[in-house]
C-alpha atoms as a printed R data frame, in Angstrom:
    type eleno elety resid chain resno       x       y       z
1   ATOM     1    CA   MET     A     1  -1.779  -2.345  15.044
2   ATOM     2    CA   GLU     A     2   1.532  -2.188  13.027
3   ATOM     3    CA   PHE     A     3   2.646   0.829  11.132
4   ATOM     4    CA   GLY     A     4   4.408   1.268   7.796
5   ATOM     5    CA   VAL     A     5   5.479   4.178   5.615
6   ATOM     6    CA   VAL     A     6   5.188   4.268   1.787
7   ATOM     7    CA   LEU     A     7   8.058   6.211   0.041
8   ATOM     8    CA   GLN     A     8   8.732   7.144  -3.722
9   ATOM     9    CA   THR     A     9  12.197   6.269  -4.955
10  ATOM    10    CA   ASN     A    10  12.924   9.671  -6.019
11  ATOM    11    CA   PRO     A    11  16.589  10.455  -6.397
12  ATOM    12    CA   PRO     A    12  18.879  10.730  -4.539
13  ATOM    13    CA   ALA     A    13  18.374   7.235  -3.367
14  ATOM    14    CA   SER     A    14  20.289   8.104  -0.248
15  ATOM    15    CA   ARG     A    15  17.406  10.345   0.666
16  ATOM    16    CA   VAL     A    16  14.935   7.411   0.461
17  ATOM    17    CA   VAL     A    17  17.263   5.336   2.659
18  ATOM    18    CA   ASP     A    18  17.552   8.103   5.278
19  ATOM    19    CA   LEU     A    19  13.766   8.366   5.475
20  ATOM    20    CA   ALA     A    20  13.396   4.583   5.847
21  ATOM    21    CA   ARG     A    21  16.081   4.769   8.720
22  ATOM    22    CA   GLN     A    22  14.047   7.715  10.313
23  ATOM    23    CA   ALA     A    23  10.837   5.690  10.022
24  ATOM    24    CA   GLU     A    24  12.513   2.668  11.910
25  ATOM    25    CA   ASN     A    25  13.810   5.032  14.570
26  ATOM    26    CA   HIS     A    26  10.304   6.427  15.093
27  ATOM    27    CA   GLY     A    27   8.836   2.929  15.620
28  ATOM    28    CA   PHE     A    28   7.484   2.086  12.038
29  ATOM    29    CA   ASP     A    29   7.386  -1.693  11.304
30  ATOM    30    CA   TYR     A    30   7.467  -1.729   7.585
31  ATOM    31    CA   VAL     A    31   8.922   0.441   4.745
32  ATOM    32    CA   TRP     A    32   7.167   0.205   1.484
33  ATOM    33    CA   THR     A    33   7.842   1.939  -1.917
34  ATOM    34    CA   PHE     A    34   5.929   2.571  -5.228
35  ATOM    35    CA   ASP     A    35   7.176   0.222  -7.973
36  ATOM    36    CA   SER     A    36   7.014   2.114 -11.385
37  ATOM    37    CA   HIS     A    37  10.369   1.819 -13.173
38  ATOM    38    CA   LEU     A    38   9.847   4.740 -15.517
39  ATOM    39    CA   LEU     A    39   8.701   7.252 -13.138
40  ATOM    40    CA   TRP     A    40  11.074   6.434 -10.265
41  ATOM    41    CA   GLU     A    41  14.448   4.607  -9.598
42  ATOM    42    CA   GLU     A    42  14.536   0.837  -9.176
43  ATOM    43    CA   PRO     A    43  13.211  -0.085  -5.870
44  ATOM    44    CA   PHE     A    44  14.884  -3.426  -5.360
45  ATOM    45    CA   VAL     A    45  18.322  -1.853  -5.704
46  ATOM    46    CA   ILE     A    46  17.294   0.559  -2.940
47  ATOM    47    CA   TYR     A    47  15.761  -2.184  -0.840
48  ATOM    48    CA   SER     A    48  19.109  -3.652  -0.274
49  ATOM    49    CA   ALA     A    49  20.587  -0.259   0.989
50  ATOM    50    CA   ILE     A    50  17.498   0.176   3.272
51  ATOM    51    CA   LEU     A    51  17.965  -3.274   4.769
52  ATOM    52    CA   GLY     A    52  21.531  -2.600   5.260
53  ATOM    53    CA   ALA     A    53  20.978   0.782   7.016
54  ATOM    54    CA   THR     A    54  18.233  -0.633   9.359
55  ATOM    55    CA   ARG     A    55  17.697  -3.376  11.851
56  ATOM    56    CA   LYS     A    56  14.114  -4.642  11.971
57  ATOM    57    CA   VAL     A    57  11.890  -3.030   9.419
58  ATOM    58    CA   VAL     A    58  10.405  -5.155   6.655
59  ATOM    59    CA   VAL     A    59  10.582  -3.797   3.192
60  ATOM    60    CA   GLY     A    60   8.693  -4.322  -0.138
61  ATOM    61    CA   PRO     A    61   6.586  -2.703  -2.909
62  ATOM    62    CA   MET     A    62   3.163  -1.154  -2.579
63  ATOM    63    CA   VAL     A    63   2.562  -2.676  -5.068
64  ATOM    64    CA   THR     A    64   4.438  -4.601  -7.877
65  ATOM    65    CA   ASN     A    65   2.529  -6.272 -10.743
66  ATOM    66    CA   PRO     A    66   2.638  -9.450 -12.935
67  ATOM    67    CA   ALA     A    67   2.998  -7.599 -16.170
68  ATOM    68    CA   THR     A    68   6.293  -5.612 -15.977
69  ATOM    69    CA   ARG     A    69   8.229  -8.036 -13.921
70  ATOM    70    CA   ASP     A    70   8.995 -11.817 -14.420
71  ATOM    71    CA   TRP     A    71   7.556 -13.577 -11.603
72  ATOM    72    CA   THR     A    72  10.492 -15.973 -11.042
73  ATOM    73    CA   VAL     A    73  12.821 -12.897 -11.063
74  ATOM    74    CA   LEU     A    74  10.726 -11.236  -8.426
75  ATOM    75    CA   ALA     A    75  10.643 -14.245  -6.293
76  ATOM    76    CA   SER     A    76  14.531 -14.424  -6.637
77  ATOM    77    CA   LEU     A    77  14.918 -10.813  -5.563
78  ATOM    78    CA   PHE     A    78  12.935 -11.406  -2.433
79  ATOM    79    CA   ALA     A    79  14.672 -14.696  -1.540
80  ATOM    80    CA   THR     A    80  18.113 -13.098  -2.126
81  ATOM    81    CA   LEU     A    81  17.219 -10.122   0.162
82  ATOM    82    CA   ASN     A    82  15.928 -12.539   2.757
83  ATOM    83    CA   GLU     A    83  19.174 -14.620   2.627
84  ATOM    84    CA   MET     A    84  21.305 -11.319   2.941
85  ATOM    85    CA   TYR     A    85  19.068  -9.680   5.719
86  ATOM    86    CA   GLY     A    86  17.065 -12.304   7.498
87  ATOM    87    CA   ASN     A    87  13.591 -12.593   6.206
88  ATOM    88    CA   ARG     A    88  12.795  -8.996   6.119
89  ATOM    89    CA   THR     A    89  10.783  -8.654   2.855
90  ATOM    90    CA   VAL     A    90   7.200  -8.681   1.848
91  ATOM    91    CA   CYS     A    91   5.519  -8.781  -1.564
92  ATOM    92    CA   GLY     A    92   2.605  -6.208  -2.267
93  ATOM    93    CA   ILE     A    93   1.079  -7.085  -5.686
94  ATOM    94    CA   GLY     A    94  -1.852  -5.957  -7.619
95  ATOM    95    CA   ARG     A    95  -3.091  -5.927 -11.317
96  ATOM    96    CA   GLY     A    96  -0.869  -2.949 -12.283
97  ATOM    97    CA   ASP     A    97  -1.330   0.795 -12.714
98  ATOM    98    CA   SER     A    98   1.356   3.366 -13.395
99  ATOM    99    CA   ALA     A    99   4.210   0.820 -14.251
100 ATOM   100    CA   VAL     A   100   1.868  -0.698 -17.047
101 ATOM   101    CA   ARG     A   101   0.087   2.371 -18.212
102 ATOM   102    CA   THR     A   102   3.163   4.459 -18.956
103 ATOM   103    CA   LEU     A   103   4.119   1.597 -21.292
104 ATOM   104    CA   ASN     A   104   0.637   1.846 -22.882
105 ATOM   105    CA   GLY     A   105  -0.156  -1.373 -21.508
106 ATOM   106    CA   ARG     A   106  -3.121  -2.712 -19.545
107 ATOM   107    CA   PRO     A   107  -3.473  -4.132 -16.014
108 ATOM   108    CA   SER     A   108  -3.119  -7.937 -15.745
109 ATOM   109    CA   ASN     A   109  -6.385  -9.927 -15.459
110 ATOM   110    CA   LEU     A   110  -7.362 -11.584 -12.279
111 ATOM   111    CA   ALA     A   111  -6.388 -15.159 -13.611
112 ATOM   112    CA   THR     A   112  -2.858 -13.855 -14.187
113 ATOM   113    CA   LEU     A   113  -2.700 -12.227 -10.888
114 ATOM   114    CA   ARG     A   114  -3.782 -15.421  -9.072
115 ATOM   115    CA   ASP     A   115  -1.126 -17.437 -10.932
116 ATOM   116    CA   ALA     A   116   1.603 -14.816 -10.198
117 ATOM   117    CA   VAL     A   117   0.730 -14.886  -6.315
118 ATOM   118    CA   HIS     A   118   1.194 -18.633  -6.344
119 ATOM   119    CA   VAL     A   119   4.446 -18.795  -8.155
120 ATOM   120    CA   ILE     A   120   6.007 -15.842  -6.343
121 ATOM   121    CA   ARG     A   121   4.865 -17.155  -2.862
122 ATOM   122    CA   GLU     A   122   6.155 -20.783  -3.537
123 ATOM   123    CA   LEU     A   123   9.492 -19.860  -4.869
124 ATOM   124    CA   GLY     A   124   9.833 -17.129  -2.160
125 ATOM   125    CA   ASN     A   125   9.221 -19.775   0.423
126 ATOM   126    CA   GLY     A   126  11.746 -22.038  -1.076
127 ATOM   127    CA   ARG     A   127   9.233 -24.465  -2.445
128 ATOM   128    CA   ALA     A   128   9.020 -25.914  -5.927
129 ATOM   129    CA   VAL     A   129   6.411 -24.780  -8.412
130 ATOM   130    CA   GLN     A   130   5.300 -25.413 -11.913
131 ATOM   131    CA   VAL     A   131   6.294 -22.718 -14.398
132 ATOM   132    CA   ASN     A   132   5.913 -23.129 -18.270
133 ATOM   133    CA   ASP     A   133   5.415 -26.951 -17.795
134 ATOM   134    CA   ALA     A   134   8.685 -27.240 -15.731
135 ATOM   135    CA   THR     A   135   9.179 -27.896 -12.105
136 ATOM   136    CA   VAL     A   136  11.405 -25.121 -10.766
137 ATOM   137    CA   ARG     A   137  12.894 -24.039  -7.366
138 ATOM   138    CA   PHE     A   138  15.895 -22.055  -5.967
139 ATOM   139    CA   PRO     A   139  18.482 -24.789  -4.906
140 ATOM   140    CA   TRP     A   140  20.352 -21.897  -3.072
141 ATOM   141    CA   SER     A   141  17.486 -20.611  -1.092
142 ATOM   142    CA   LYS     A   142  17.175 -22.120   2.448
143 ATOM   143    CA   GLY     A   143  14.735 -20.778   4.952
144 ATOM   144    CA   SER     A   144  13.438 -17.946   3.001
145 ATOM   145    CA   SER     A   145   9.909 -16.754   4.256
146 ATOM   146    CA   LEU     A   146   7.661 -14.529   2.138
147 ATOM   147    CA   GLU     A   147   4.239 -13.251   2.485
148 ATOM   148    CA   VAL     A   148   2.288 -11.889  -0.571
149 ATOM   149    CA   TRP     A   149  -0.230  -9.163   0.078
150 ATOM   150    CA   VAL     A   150  -2.665  -8.326  -2.533
151 ATOM   151    CA   ALA     A   151  -4.096  -4.776  -3.430
152 ATOM   152    CA   ALA     A   152  -7.716  -4.799  -4.555
153 ATOM   153    CA   TYR     A   153 -10.710  -2.579  -5.038
154 ATOM   154    CA   GLY     A   154 -13.365  -4.316  -7.099
155 ATOM   155    CA   PRO     A   155 -15.707  -7.223  -6.075
156 ATOM   156    CA   GLN     A   156 -13.896 -10.001  -7.964
157 ATOM   157    CA   ALA     A   157 -10.358  -8.761  -6.944
158 ATOM   158    CA   LEU     A   158 -11.489  -8.635  -3.346
159 ATOM   159    CA   ALA     A   159 -12.835 -12.216  -3.624
160 ATOM   160    CA   LEU     A   160  -9.399 -13.264  -5.177
161 ATOM   161    CA   THR     A   161  -7.642 -11.607  -2.220
162 ATOM   162    CA   GLY     A   162  -9.648 -13.500   0.372
163 ATOM   163    CA   GLN     A   163  -8.950 -16.799  -1.436
164 ATOM   164    CA   VAL     A   164  -5.209 -16.362  -1.963
165 ATOM   165    CA   GLY     A   165  -3.677 -13.338  -0.211
166 ATOM   166    CA   ASP     A   166  -1.780 -13.359   3.014
167 ATOM   167    CA   ALA     A   167  -3.011  -9.864   3.534
168 ATOM   168    CA   PHE     A   168  -5.366  -7.314   1.819
169 ATOM   169    CA   ILE     A   169  -3.936  -3.820   0.898
170 ATOM   170    CA   LEU     A   170  -6.708  -1.308   0.909
171 ATOM   171    CA   GLN     A   171  -5.431   1.983  -0.539
172 ATOM   172    CA   LEU     A   172  -7.708   4.435   1.294
173 ATOM   173    CA   ALA     A   173  -8.666   5.127   5.047
174 ATOM   174    CA   ASP     A   174 -12.364   5.665   4.798
175 ATOM   175    CA   PRO     A   175 -13.941   3.574   7.488
176 ATOM   176    CA   ASP     A   176 -17.311   2.903   5.688
177 ATOM   177    CA   ILE     A   177 -15.576   1.761   2.542
178 ATOM   178    CA   ALA     A   178 -13.054  -0.144   4.654
179 ATOM   179    CA   ALA     A   179 -15.834  -2.011   6.401
180 ATOM   180    CA   TRP     A   180 -17.365  -3.154   3.085
181 ATOM   181    CA   MET     A   181 -14.111  -4.225   1.571
182 ATOM   182    CA   ILE     A   182 -12.788  -5.985   4.673
183 ATOM   183    CA   LYS     A   183 -16.108  -7.903   4.922
184 ATOM   184    CA   ALA     A   184 -15.942  -9.010   1.205
185 ATOM   185    CA   VAL     A   185 -12.302 -10.291   1.765
186 ATOM   186    CA   ARG     A   186 -13.315 -12.144   4.985
187 ATOM   187    CA   ASP     A   187 -16.320 -13.779   3.489
188 ATOM   188    CA   SER     A   188 -14.246 -14.923   0.511
189 ATOM   189    CA   ALA     A   189 -11.622 -16.297   2.739
190 ATOM   190    CA   GLU     A   190 -14.278 -18.153   4.682
191 ATOM   191    CA   ALA     A   191 -16.041 -19.538   1.689
192 ATOM   192    CA   ALA     A   192 -12.553 -20.820   0.378
193 ATOM   193    CA   GLY     A   193 -12.075 -22.684   3.605
194 ATOM   194    CA   ARG     A   194  -9.581 -20.297   5.220
195 ATOM   195    CA   ASP     A   195  -9.651 -18.788   8.593
196 ATOM   196    CA   PRO     A   196 -10.563 -15.262   7.896
197 ATOM   197    CA   ASP     A   197  -8.709 -14.296  11.098
198 ATOM   198    CA   GLU     A   198  -5.413 -15.335   9.484
199 ATOM   199    CA   VAL     A   199  -5.790 -12.649   6.644
200 ATOM   200    CA   LYS     A   200  -4.048  -9.413   7.614
201 ATOM   201    CA   PHE     A   201  -5.622  -6.122   6.617
202 ATOM   202    CA   CYS     A   202  -3.378  -3.185   5.583
203 ATOM   203    CA   VAL     A   203  -4.898   0.291   5.299
204 ATOM   204    CA   ALA     A   204  -2.695   2.642   3.226
205 ATOM   205    CA   ALA     A   205  -3.334   6.364   2.743
206 ATOM   206    CA   PRO     A   206  -1.591   9.685   3.081
207 ATOM   207    CA   ALA     A   207  -1.376  11.048   6.583
208 ATOM   208    CA   TYR     A   208  -0.489  14.645   7.369
209 ATOM   209    CA   VAL     A   209  -0.078  15.842  11.092
210 ATOM   210    CA   GLY     A   210  -0.628  19.446  12.211
211 ATOM   211    CA   ASP     A   211  -2.434  20.942  15.154
212 ATOM   212    CA   GLY     A   212  -5.739  21.069  13.347
213 ATOM   213    CA   SER     A   213  -6.857  24.441  14.568
214 ATOM   214    CA   SER     A   214  -6.328  26.635  11.539
215 ATOM   215    CA   PRO     A   215  -8.603  26.491   8.476
216 ATOM   216    CA   ALA     A   216  -5.611  27.646   6.407
217 ATOM   217    CA   GLU     A   217  -3.491  24.807   7.645
218 ATOM   218    CA   ARG     A   218  -6.260  22.395   7.050
219 ATOM   219    CA   ALA     A   219  -6.831  23.477   3.475
220 ATOM   220    CA   HIS     A   220  -2.937  23.025   3.011
221 ATOM   221    CA   MET     A   221  -3.116  19.462   4.271
222 ATOM   222    CA   ARG     A   222  -5.825  18.745   1.867
223 ATOM   223    CA   GLU     A   223  -4.021  20.229  -1.211
224 ATOM   224    CA   GLN     A   224  -0.808  18.309  -0.286
225 ATOM   225    CA   CYS     A   225  -2.867  15.072  -0.151
226 ATOM   226    CA   ARG     A   226  -5.457  15.552  -3.015
227 ATOM   227    CA   TRP     A   227  -3.257  13.692  -5.410
228 ATOM   228    CA   PHE     A   228  -4.312  10.481  -3.650
229 ATOM   229    CA   GLY     A   229  -7.981  10.770  -4.868
230 ATOM   230    CA   GLY     A   230  -6.684  10.937  -8.339
231 ATOM   231    CA   MET     A   231  -4.634   7.889  -7.909
232 ATOM   232    CA   VAL     A   232  -7.530   5.921  -6.401
233 ATOM   233    CA   GLY     A   233  -9.774   7.352  -9.086
234 ATOM   234    CA   ASN     A   234  -7.758   5.419 -11.731
235 ATOM   235    CA   HIS     A   235  -8.752   2.194 -10.100
236 ATOM   236    CA   VAL     A   236 -12.287   3.276  -9.566
237 ATOM   237    CA   ALA     A   237 -12.825   4.326 -13.096
238 ATOM   238    CA   ASP     A   238 -11.954   0.611 -14.096
239 ATOM   239    CA   ILE     A   239 -14.383  -0.577 -11.666
240 ATOM   240    CA   VAL     A   240 -17.200   1.710 -12.764
241 ATOM   241    CA   ALA     A   241 -16.393   0.679 -16.327
242 ATOM   242    CA   ARG     A   242 -16.811  -2.992 -15.390
243 ATOM   243    CA   TYR     A   243 -19.662  -3.045 -12.989
244 ATOM   244    CA   GLY     A   244 -21.515   0.342 -13.606
245 ATOM   245    CA   THR     A   245 -22.651   2.757 -11.046
246 ATOM   246    CA   ASP     A   246 -25.611   0.635  -9.711
247 ATOM   247    CA   SER     A   247 -23.625  -2.209  -8.174
248 ATOM   248    CA   ALA     A   248 -23.055  -3.118  -4.599
249 ATOM   249    CA   ILE     A   249 -19.895  -0.949  -4.518
250 ATOM   250    CA   PRO     A   250 -20.326   1.923  -2.090
251 ATOM   251    CA   LYS     A   251 -21.391   5.226  -3.710
252 ATOM   252    CA   ALA     A   252 -18.869   7.107  -1.714
253 ATOM   253    CA   LEU     A   253 -16.169   5.227  -3.874
254 ATOM   254    CA   THR     A   254 -17.717   5.728  -7.243
255 ATOM   255    CA   ASP     A   255 -19.590   8.946  -7.319
256 ATOM   256    CA   TYR     A   256 -16.652  11.377  -6.955
257 ATOM   257    CA   ILE     A   257 -15.087  10.387 -10.356
258 ATOM   258    CA   ARG     A   258 -18.019  11.547 -12.372
259 ATOM   259    CA   ASP     A   259 -16.070  14.813 -13.230
260 ATOM   260    CA   ARG     A   260 -12.833  13.027 -13.859
261 ATOM   261    CA   GLU     A   261 -11.495  13.957 -17.226
262 ATOM   262    CA   GLY     A   262  -8.343  12.007 -17.447
263 ATOM   263    CA   TYR     A   263  -4.921  11.308 -15.838
264 ATOM   264    CA   ASP     A   264  -1.432  12.286 -16.444
265 ATOM   265    CA   TYR     A   265   1.044   9.701 -15.096
266 ATOM   266    CA   ASN     A   266   3.911  12.059 -15.278
267 ATOM   267    CA   GLU     A   267   2.432  13.633 -12.239
268 ATOM   268    CA   HIS     A   268   1.562  10.347 -10.540
269 ATOM   269    CA   GLY     A   269   1.574  10.518  -6.759
270 ATOM   270    CA   ARG     A   270   2.725  14.086  -6.580
271 ATOM   271    CA   ALA     A   271   1.417  16.866  -4.350
272 ATOM   272    CA   GLY     A   272   0.020  19.766  -6.196
273 ATOM   273    CA   ASN     A   273  -0.424  17.883  -9.432
274 ATOM   274    CA   SER     A   274  -2.577  19.710 -12.158
275 ATOM   275    CA   HIS     A   275  -5.303  17.086 -12.866
276 ATOM   276    CA   THR     A   276  -7.023  16.248  -9.681
277 ATOM   277    CA   ALA     A   277  -9.376  19.247  -9.256
278 ATOM   278    CA   PHE     A   278 -12.162  16.910  -9.581
279 ATOM   279    CA   VAL     A   279 -11.445  15.407  -6.039
280 ATOM   280    CA   PRO     A   280 -13.656  17.292  -3.474
281 ATOM   281    CA   ASP     A   281 -12.530  18.140  -0.156
282 ATOM   282    CA   ALA     A   282 -14.706  15.649   1.479
283 ATOM   283    CA   ILE     A   283 -13.176  12.850  -0.390
284 ATOM   284    CA   VAL     A   284  -9.716  13.978   0.657
285 ATOM   285    CA   GLU     A   285 -10.766  14.060   4.260
286 ATOM   286    CA   ARG     A   286 -12.441  10.727   4.019
287 ATOM   287    CA   PHE     A   287  -9.709   8.804   2.155
288 ATOM   288    CA   CYS     A   288  -6.715  10.333   3.938
289 ATOM   289    CA   VAL     A   289  -5.794  10.864   7.736
290 ATOM   290    CA   LEU     A   290  -5.446  14.666   8.347
291 ATOM   291    CA   GLY     A   291  -5.266  16.864  11.475
292 ATOM   292    CA   SER     A   292  -4.083  16.684  15.002
293 ATOM   293    CA   PRO     A   293  -2.603  13.605  16.585
294 ATOM   294    CA   HIS     A   294  -5.832  13.044  18.359
295 ATOM   295    CA   GLU     A   295  -7.692  13.045  15.029
296 ATOM   296    CA   HIS     A   296  -5.302  10.468  13.679
297 ATOM   297    CA   VAL     A   297  -5.664   8.288  16.782
298 ATOM   298    CA   GLU     A   298  -9.436   8.401  16.648
299 ATOM   299    CA   LYS     A   299  -9.569   7.513  12.938
300 ATOM   300    CA   LEU     A   300  -6.873   4.786  13.257
301 ATOM   301    CA   THR     A   301  -8.808   3.414  16.221
302 ATOM   302    CA   ALA     A   302 -11.997   2.985  14.089
303 ATOM   303    CA   LEU     A   303  -9.941   1.268  11.429
304 ATOM   304    CA   ARG     A   304  -8.485  -1.117  13.884
305 ATOM   305    CA   GLU     A   305 -11.871  -1.959  15.231
306 ATOM   306    CA   LEU     A   306 -12.901  -2.967  11.719
307 ATOM   307    CA   GLY     A   307  -9.997  -5.397  11.340
308 ATOM   308    CA   ALA     A   308  -7.022  -3.312  10.048
309 ATOM   309    CA   THR     A   309  -3.820  -4.754  11.400
310 ATOM   310    CA   GLN     A   310  -1.552  -2.113   9.792
311 ATOM   311    CA   PHE     A   311  -1.643   1.522   8.780
312 ATOM   312    CA   ALA     A   312   0.754   2.596   6.027
313 ATOM   313    CA   VAL     A   313   1.387   6.213   5.641
314 ATOM   314    CA   TYR     A   314   1.762   7.570   2.187
315 ATOM   315    CA   LEU     A   315   4.404  10.219   2.750
316 ATOM   316    CA   GLN     A   316   4.202  12.228  -0.535
317 ATOM   317    CA   HIS     A   317   3.850  15.695   0.877
318 ATOM   318    CA   ASP     A   318   5.823  18.630   2.270
319 ATOM   319    CA   GLY     A   319   5.700  17.425   5.807
320 ATOM   320    CA   LYS     A   320   7.571  14.156   5.734
321 ATOM   321    CA   GLU     A   321   9.932  14.393   8.868
322 ATOM   322    CA   GLU     A   322   7.346  16.243  10.896
323 ATOM   323    CA   THR     A   323   4.835  13.439  10.093
324 ATOM   324    CA   LEU     A   324   7.270  10.716  11.096
325 ATOM   325    CA   ARG     A   325   8.138  12.620  14.332
326 ATOM   326    CA   GLN     A   326   4.550  13.001  15.364
327 ATOM   327    CA   TYR     A   327   3.781   9.426  14.611
328 ATOM   328    CA   GLY     A   328   6.741   8.220  16.597
329 ATOM   329    CA   GLU     A   329   6.337  10.467  19.605
330 ATOM   330    CA   ARG     A   330   2.412  10.668  19.867
331 ATOM   331    CA   ILE     A   331   0.378   8.506  17.555
332 ATOM   332    CA   ILE     A   332   2.158   5.115  17.453
333 ATOM   333    CA   PRO     A   333   2.468   5.082  21.325
334 ATOM   334    CA   ALA     A   334  -1.210   6.118  21.670
335 ATOM   335    CA   MET     A   335  -2.184   3.088  19.678
336 ATOM   336    CA   ALA     A   336   0.130   0.675  21.475
337 ATOM   337    CA   ASP     A   337  -1.032  -1.591  24.184
338 ATOM   338    CA   GLN     A   338  -0.282   0.046  27.539
339 ATOM   339    CA   VAL     A   339   2.073  -1.882  29.714
340 ATOM   340    CA   VAL     A   340   3.119  -0.684  33.252
341 ATOM   341    CA   ALA     A   341   6.247  -1.476  35.240
342 ATOM   342    CA   THR     A   342   4.323  -2.362  38.434
343 ATOM   343    CA   SER     A   343   0.748  -2.917  39.369
């Protein structure tokens, strides 16, 4: 299993770069960021600094969208970074949430998302593609390699991911829900004539490491991560509006938003925000990874057995450095294949 970390591009940017450097030093493989240009600083500017300060990590947005960014400009950004730093970028993309809604816009439809994935992937891999009835490519890009990973929740979005995604980004760490969603993506990939085993599966969720022995400490972890249930709830509310509450979607994903009264994007992704009281403790525990290193390893092992190939840690809480340290010293090594010098 690979490991990633998901950062917000809050100023100062140097702090974001430093956290990315720490993540690499602790054994993380990917550095992701939010992409919401009104709420935080421009990530692609910071990606260049991260790549310059690190040696191996792959960087990209979790996630960008087809509505607020021109697809050809996005592909050019990735291809340029690849030329500068040696194919160390990845494009995470979805229909759009905070970047769109803070402008009073709406998420893109799935047909638009499908087209965006195609254009970005072709250009980002140095190939020609049709855009506005013209055949275009980057004449300066040689050897650029870019995967496009699709974030999804609803049945049709999951089907699209299986058809076109290099990987599926699942933004919650509940094994039961993950099993349903991963199966939906695999089934769609197979129906499209693809090898399901070639689709990667990235589970992304807040992780907070402690000793797990104190009820007060556990309560603090939950409060620091409760924001995540509110963020997921935005997508779930769209799903319920479209499919209702009696669809095949797991009840654990839909039932908890019944008391949701709204969402303030000015507090998006922030620990201690004021509008996620509707998220119960049980959902925080299910959607996030909390507790002792042993508890983390246990849950991550279950997710890996379901097919997860990466776990990406949302690091929006007050224990950033300690969580990175615990992952680097205890959790990532415990999840690695054991190799001995002699046998």
